[in-house]
Amino acid sequence: MRTLVLTLLLGVGLASPALAQRLPATVTPEHYTLWFAPDLAAATFEGRATIDVRLEVPARTIVLHAAELTFDRVEVRSGDVAVTAVARPSPETETMTLTLPRELPAGPATIDISYTGVLNDQLRGFYLSRANGRRYAVSQMEATDARRAFPSFDEPAYKATFDISLTVAQGDSAISNGAVLSDTQGPGAGRHTFTFARTPRMSTYLVALLVGDFACRSGESDGTPIRVCATPDKLPLTAFALEAAEFQLAYFNRYFGIPYPFGKLDIIAVPDFSAGAMENAGAITFRERLLLAEPGRASEDVQKSIASVISHELAHQWFGNLVTMQWWNDLWLNEGFATWLASKPLAEWRPDWDVALDDATATQEAVALDALPSVRAIRTNVQTPAEIGEVFDGIAYEKSAAVLRMVEAFVGEEPFRRGVSSYLQRHAYGNAAAEDFWDEVSRVTRQPVDRIMRSYVAQPGVPVIDIETRCRADETVITVTQERFTPSASGTSAASATGGATWTFPVCLAQAGGAPQCHLVSQPRTEITVPGCAAEPFLNAGSSGYYLSAYAADDLRRLAGPALDARPATDRLALLADEWWMARSGRHDLGLFLDVADALADDASVDILQALSGRLGEVAGTLGGGPATPRYQAWLREHFAPALAALGPLRAGEDPDTLLRRAELIGLLGVTAGDGDVRQQARRLALDYLAQPDALPAALAPVVLRTAAIGADDALYERYRARLRTLGTEPETFYQFFNALPWFTSPAQVQATLALALSDEVRSQDASGLIGGLLAQPAARDMTWAFVQARWADISAKLDAFQGLPGVVSALGNFCTTDAARDVTAFFAANPTPVAERALRQALERVEACRTFRTEQAGSAARWLDARAR
């Protein structure tokens, strides 16, 4: 699904009632015939749903899903009998009960419903979108909002085929899951009707409905017609997406050994969209900025992002659409697999992108969430729409993908591919559970995939391993100890709180200059014997394991020495990450992490520099502007200013790697290190960019605009605002300026940005980005929190609940004091927000972890800086 826009997107639907429950298993849908007639001006639609079902038992009542629909007529037919049913809505469970005047026998029946609905402004179901003075009707059904577009059995296990037709105004076109079979005039003057080909069996959440003056660019891949569509003014921005989709579809056909199952492929940019993208079968919808690339200008990061999201959604056509999870508790079978698979075609298409490092970075994002005390397991019991919405998170996506990468590396890429293909073929056009997957892959690979997967899917958290080595004769005995990791910074293990949780996973060890040797561990303590006697090995060689490694201080310093350069960049990244988490947990002094950071300061990989810059920024936050901050900033300038100076002045035609390195150094020095010269340089570049759009490469613009905003006057703020109003057809450039607004932090500027967030100038999908961005700024945080409390009703009314409300709540985790946590807790006790309950718990845990980390490690950083000064 629904790709997360990282910030990472959390939640689905608005605050759905907590009473919503599963349907009784007494009726099974087999086919839907759906007709829709949207009135864009009135923001309403007429509909007719004819559902062929099988009554599993004799029935006097039928319960199906319907929300915000008004039923005009309901007829149920069984054989020669046709009866009119009385429809009784239950808004609290989002269901409709049809009461029949007589009992109908078990067997085939047909439900025929005429109804009306509203094209809502909540970015869910069948809803209204706007662009360029025009209106569009578009859809977002996942997870539980098909019921807002048509009466349905709106659960993933109820797969059926669909015949869909749309009657629209002249001048508008329509897109749905199937290819267009006909476009005929009427019914009625000024309207025409599109009829689409019957779909294969699929779940209701995959239905797509789009109406408007969309314009499309056409291509094909392996005989499948492909179109990339957008509003007419943005059609020139679709070429890159089409090129990516053509390559990726052919790749997945080869990888799975199963031809693309949905006939045609439309990929559509939608002006207003709550998710990042949505894998509707044969009609994938996207946020504009995740699909549209400015020709000749798009940065490598934007190209990579677009290609990655397209790849994710195309992978879903097999994982999620062809084979669908039985219920939302196994959402990872959709999202984890699509996330894992997304990088595969990219690695073949654009090897220069080095997507393996992106995967390694994503794994660390998963660890940050998975380390929290309240984190859920990959498989989580959910029942209500609000509960379902909250599992679209980094556990379903990044953690699940990381575990799959680990298993693939353990059993081998080709055996794993064969197991995946066999699983898909066995369950094609049906549903599956986690056990179906790992049992099949275990059978095909003859490896204990089931044991590994079960241990990670059934319990929360990430394991951390310690090792002890001793030489015995001519061999080394390595004792591996595992327990659950927690970043409490309190020095206490989570193992006691979790009953001594254990995982089954491969530990891959590498001695200096040697190839990795992998050993499966499954007990709290495991002994491994390797030939020869040597120093402690590198503990996650290849960095494919989903676990953290705790090194003894002397071994860490040895590994971070000159030999580190010879290890792959993924291993260097893992060592940096491991030591960061050891400092966060209180296992190690923060000074040890700074030793590793010092060793990697001149690393040749820009990905290492990006990771290092982020962690060093977190260290600055730990210092909290205290007495050690000036010395820390001076150390940063001493280490990294020469690297920026060595790049020289910005030159036309710089290669992507140099641009990314320059961008990271500007951010690290100008933002974290408070380098006034770099800030002034950024301001000059920003002014040049405002005057001449070609003056700054797209890869450099975001960090330049952010850095220039720090401490800037109102004149520059207003110039950013004015530039935004001219960028309707340039999504990348628009968000460069838009995302820089929270970096202006004078009180007047903060208030202006907050007012903008709730104004009609900002789409509801984007408002949380401004509010959350301000909550991330220490200078703006208190003022923004006061605004959030005062305007919570307005915020709740405007923001969608897929990423909007949970995103704002999650951003409260940027606080770092007990008083702030107490204040946040009290506010949400008085203002319950069901779609963000999990986000709230995790935000409060991040506040506490930050407070404890600051208390216990700020002194360590100061001592380390003192030692460096001597």
PDB file of C-alpha atoms in Angstrom, residues 745-868:
ATOM      1  CA  THR A 745      11.933  31.047  13.878  1.00  0.00           C
ATOM      2  CA  SER A 746      11.320  34.624  14.992  1.00  0.00           C
ATOM      3  CA  PRO A 747       8.005  34.771  16.895  1.00  0.00           C
ATOM      4  CA  ALA A 748       6.294  36.693  14.098  1.00  0.00           C
ATOM      5  CA  GLN A 749       7.549  34.268  11.459  1.00  0.00           C
ATOM      6  CA  VAL A 750       6.446  31.237  13.477  1.00  0.00           C
ATOM      7  CA  GLN A 751       2.964  32.685  13.935  1.00  0.00           C
ATOM      8  CA  ALA A 752       2.777  33.466  10.218  1.00  0.00           C
ATOM      9  CA  THR A 753       3.742  29.896   9.283  1.00  0.00           C
ATOM     10  CA  LEU A 754       1.226  28.422  11.721  1.00  0.00           C
ATOM     11  CA  ALA A 755      -1.528  30.619  10.309  1.00  0.00           C
ATOM     12  CA  LEU A 756      -0.494  29.564   6.810  1.00  0.00           C
ATOM     13  CA  ALA A 757      -0.756  25.884   7.754  1.00  0.00           C
ATOM     14  CA  LEU A 758      -4.459  26.233   8.540  1.00  0.00           C
ATOM     15  CA  SER A 759      -5.228  28.567   5.641  1.00  0.00           C
ATOM     16  CA  ASP A 760      -6.705  27.670   2.264  1.00  0.00           C
ATOM     17  CA  GLU A 761      -3.278  28.283   0.705  1.00  0.00           C
ATOM     18  CA  VAL A 762      -2.031  24.965   2.085  1.00  0.00           C
ATOM     19  CA  ARG A 763      -3.546  21.635   1.102  1.00  0.00           C
ATOM     20  CA  SER A 764      -4.673  19.479   3.995  1.00  0.00           C
ATOM     21  CA  GLN A 765      -2.108  16.843   2.977  1.00  0.00           C
ATOM     22  CA  ASP A 766       0.709  19.353   3.593  1.00  0.00           C
ATOM     23  CA  ALA A 767      -0.405  21.177   6.738  1.00  0.00           C
ATOM     24  CA  SER A 768       1.118  18.697   9.177  1.00  0.00           C
ATOM     25  CA  GLY A 769       4.502  19.188   7.524  1.00  0.00           C
ATOM     26  CA  LEU A 770       4.569  22.829   8.580  1.00  0.00           C
ATOM     27  CA  ILE A 771       3.314  22.189  12.107  1.00  0.00           C
ATOM     28  CA  GLY A 772       5.576  19.182  12.632  1.00  0.00           C
ATOM     29  CA  GLY A 773       8.508  21.073  11.152  1.00  0.00           C
ATOM     30  CA  LEU A 774       8.070  23.867  13.678  1.00  0.00           C
ATOM     31  CA  LEU A 775       7.821  21.365  16.540  1.00  0.00           C
ATOM     32  CA  ALA A 776      11.242  20.098  15.441  1.00  0.00           C
ATOM     33  CA  GLN A 777      12.784  23.555  15.932  1.00  0.00           C
ATOM     34  CA  PRO A 778      13.843  24.300  19.533  1.00  0.00           C
ATOM     35  CA  ALA A 779      13.235  28.034  19.050  1.00  0.00           C
ATOM     36  CA  ALA A 780       9.682  27.468  17.798  1.00  0.00           C
ATOM     37  CA  ARG A 781       8.618  24.412  19.786  1.00  0.00           C
ATOM     38  CA  ASP A 782       6.871  25.996  22.784  1.00  0.00           C
ATOM     39  CA  MET A 783       5.052  28.543  20.656  1.00  0.00           C
ATOM     40  CA  THR A 784       3.915  25.842  18.242  1.00  0.00           C
ATOM     41  CA  TRP A 785       2.681  23.580  21.032  1.00  0.00           C
ATOM     42  CA  ALA A 786       0.645  26.462  22.447  1.00  0.00           C
ATOM     43  CA  PHE A 787      -0.869  26.965  18.995  1.00  0.00           C
ATOM     44  CA  VAL A 788      -1.650  23.250  18.638  1.00  0.00           C
ATOM     45  CA  GLN A 789      -3.511  23.258  21.939  1.00  0.00           C
ATOM     46  CA  ALA A 790      -5.421  26.442  21.191  1.00  0.00           C
ATOM     47  CA  ARG A 791      -6.363  25.409  17.645  1.00  0.00           C
ATOM     48  CA  TRP A 792      -6.737  21.638  18.060  1.00  0.00           C
ATOM     49  CA  ALA A 793     -10.323  21.639  16.817  1.00  0.00           C
ATOM     50  CA  ASP A 794      -9.283  23.430  13.626  1.00  0.00           C
ATOM     51  CA  ILE A 795      -6.264  21.176  13.184  1.00  0.00           C
ATOM     52  CA  SER A 796      -8.408  18.066  13.626  1.00  0.00           C
ATOM     53  CA  ALA A 797     -10.913  19.369  11.105  1.00  0.00           C
ATOM     54  CA  LYS A 798      -8.293  20.117   8.459  1.00  0.00           C
ATOM     55  CA  LEU A 799      -5.722  17.362   8.758  1.00  0.00           C
ATOM     56  CA  ASP A 800      -6.287  13.893   7.373  1.00  0.00           C
ATOM     57  CA  ALA A 801      -5.672  11.042   9.745  1.00  0.00           C
ATOM     58  CA  PHE A 802      -3.423   8.907   7.593  1.00  0.00           C
ATOM     59  CA  GLN A 803      -0.425  11.113   8.213  1.00  0.00           C
ATOM     60  CA  GLY A 804      -1.829  14.439   9.340  1.00  0.00           C
ATOM     61  CA  LEU A 805      -3.007  14.077  12.932  1.00  0.00           C
ATOM     62  CA  PRO A 806      -0.632  11.231  13.843  1.00  0.00           C
ATOM     63  CA  GLY A 807       2.199  13.205  12.254  1.00  0.00           C
ATOM     64  CA  VAL A 808       1.593  16.226  14.474  1.00  0.00           C
ATOM     65  CA  VAL A 809       1.245  14.035  17.568  1.00  0.00           C
ATOM     66  CA  SER A 810       4.421  12.165  16.681  1.00  0.00           C
ATOM     67  CA  ALA A 811       6.324  15.457  16.314  1.00  0.00           C
ATOM     68  CA  LEU A 812       5.642  16.165  19.996  1.00  0.00           C
ATOM     69  CA  GLY A 813       8.343  13.571  20.630  1.00  0.00           C
ATOM     70  CA  ASN A 814      10.836  16.366  19.924  1.00  0.00           C
ATOM     71  CA  PHE A 815      10.336  17.654  23.470  1.00  0.00           C
ATOM     72  CA  CYS A 816      12.922  16.570  26.004  1.00  0.00           C
ATOM     73  CA  THR A 817      11.589  17.450  29.471  1.00  0.00           C
ATOM     74  CA  THR A 818       9.329  15.885  32.066  1.00  0.00           C
ATOM     75  CA  ASP A 819       7.204  19.032  32.220  1.00  0.00           C
ATOM     76  CA  ALA A 820       6.526  18.859  28.486  1.00  0.00           C
ATOM     77  CA  ALA A 821       5.603  15.175  28.701  1.00  0.00           C
ATOM     78  CA  ARG A 822       3.219  15.906  31.554  1.00  0.00           C
ATOM     79  CA  ASP A 823       1.636  18.749  29.574  1.00  0.00           C
ATOM     80  CA  VAL A 824       1.186  16.611  26.448  1.00  0.00           C
ATOM     81  CA  THR A 825      -0.296  13.763  28.476  1.00  0.00           C
ATOM     82  CA  ALA A 826      -2.825  16.042  30.147  1.00  0.00           C
ATOM     83  CA  PHE A 827      -3.891  17.621  26.868  1.00  0.00           C
ATOM     84  CA  PHE A 828      -4.617  14.343  25.105  1.00  0.00           C
ATOM     85  CA  ALA A 829      -6.358  12.928  28.154  1.00  0.00           C
ATOM     86  CA  ALA A 830      -8.837  15.759  27.648  1.00  0.00           C
ATOM     87  CA  ASN A 831      -8.749  15.468  23.841  1.00  0.00           C
ATOM     88  CA  PRO A 832      -8.647  11.757  22.917  1.00  0.00           C
ATOM     89  CA  THR A 833      -7.439  11.091  19.363  1.00  0.00           C
ATOM     90  CA  PRO A 834      -8.035   7.400  18.533  1.00  0.00           C
ATOM     91  CA  VAL A 835      -6.060   7.407  15.274  1.00  0.00           C
ATOM     92  CA  ALA A 836      -2.965   8.658  17.096  1.00  0.00           C
ATOM     93  CA  GLU A 837      -3.014   6.659  20.329  1.00  0.00           C
ATOM     94  CA  ARG A 838       0.059   4.649  19.395  1.00  0.00           C
ATOM     95  CA  ALA A 839       1.796   7.757  18.026  1.00  0.00           C
ATOM     96  CA  LEU A 840       1.149   9.510  21.352  1.00  0.00           C
ATOM     97  CA  ARG A 841       2.588   6.671  23.435  1.00  0.00           C
ATOM     98  CA  GLN A 842       5.685   6.558  21.279  1.00  0.00           C
ATOM     99  CA  ALA A 843       6.110  10.338  21.312  1.00  0.00           C
ATOM    100  CA  LEU A 844       6.046  10.333  25.112  1.00  0.00           C
ATOM    101  CA  GLU A 845       8.568   7.499  25.193  1.00  0.00           C
ATOM    102  CA  ARG A 846      10.877   9.487  22.915  1.00  0.00           C
ATOM    103  CA  VAL A 847      10.570  12.486  25.232  1.00  0.00           C
ATOM    104  CA  GLU A 848      11.555  10.363  28.219  1.00  0.00           C
ATOM    105  CA  ALA A 849      14.420   8.702  26.329  1.00  0.00           C
ATOM    106  CA  CYS A 850      15.721  12.126  25.296  1.00  0.00           C
ATOM    107  CA  ARG A 851      15.460  13.480  28.829  1.00  0.00           C
ATOM    108  CA  THR A 852      17.319  10.502  30.289  1.00  0.00           C
ATOM    109  CA  PHE A 853      19.934  10.512  27.553  1.00  0.00           C
ATOM    110  CA  ARG A 854      20.581  14.200  28.111  1.00  0.00           C
ATOM    111  CA  THR A 855      20.853  13.703  31.862  1.00  0.00           C
ATOM    112  CA  GLU A 856      23.238  10.762  31.636  1.00  0.00           C
ATOM    113  CA  GLN A 857      25.330  11.563  28.572  1.00  0.00           C
ATOM    114  CA  ALA A 858      25.682  15.351  28.286  1.00  0.00           C
ATOM    115  CA  GLY A 859      28.482  15.170  30.848  1.00  0.00           C
ATOM    116  CA  SER A 860      30.176  12.428  28.855  1.00  0.00           C
ATOM    117  CA  ALA A 861      30.249  14.613  25.756  1.00  0.00           C
ATOM    118  CA  ALA A 862      31.678  17.487  27.778  1.00  0.00           C
ATOM    119  CA  ARG A 863      34.436  15.260  29.188  1.00  0.00           C
ATOM    120  CA  TRP A 864      35.264  13.975  25.726  1.00  0.00           C
ATOM    121  CA  LEU A 865      35.528  17.536  24.423  1.00  0.00           C
ATOM    122  CA  ASP A 866      37.719  18.501  27.380  1.00  0.00           C
ATOM    123  CA  ALA A 867      40.043  15.605  26.633  1.00  0.00           C
ATOM    124  CA  ARG A 868      40.265  16.631  22.975  1.00  0.00           C
TER     125      ARG A 868
END
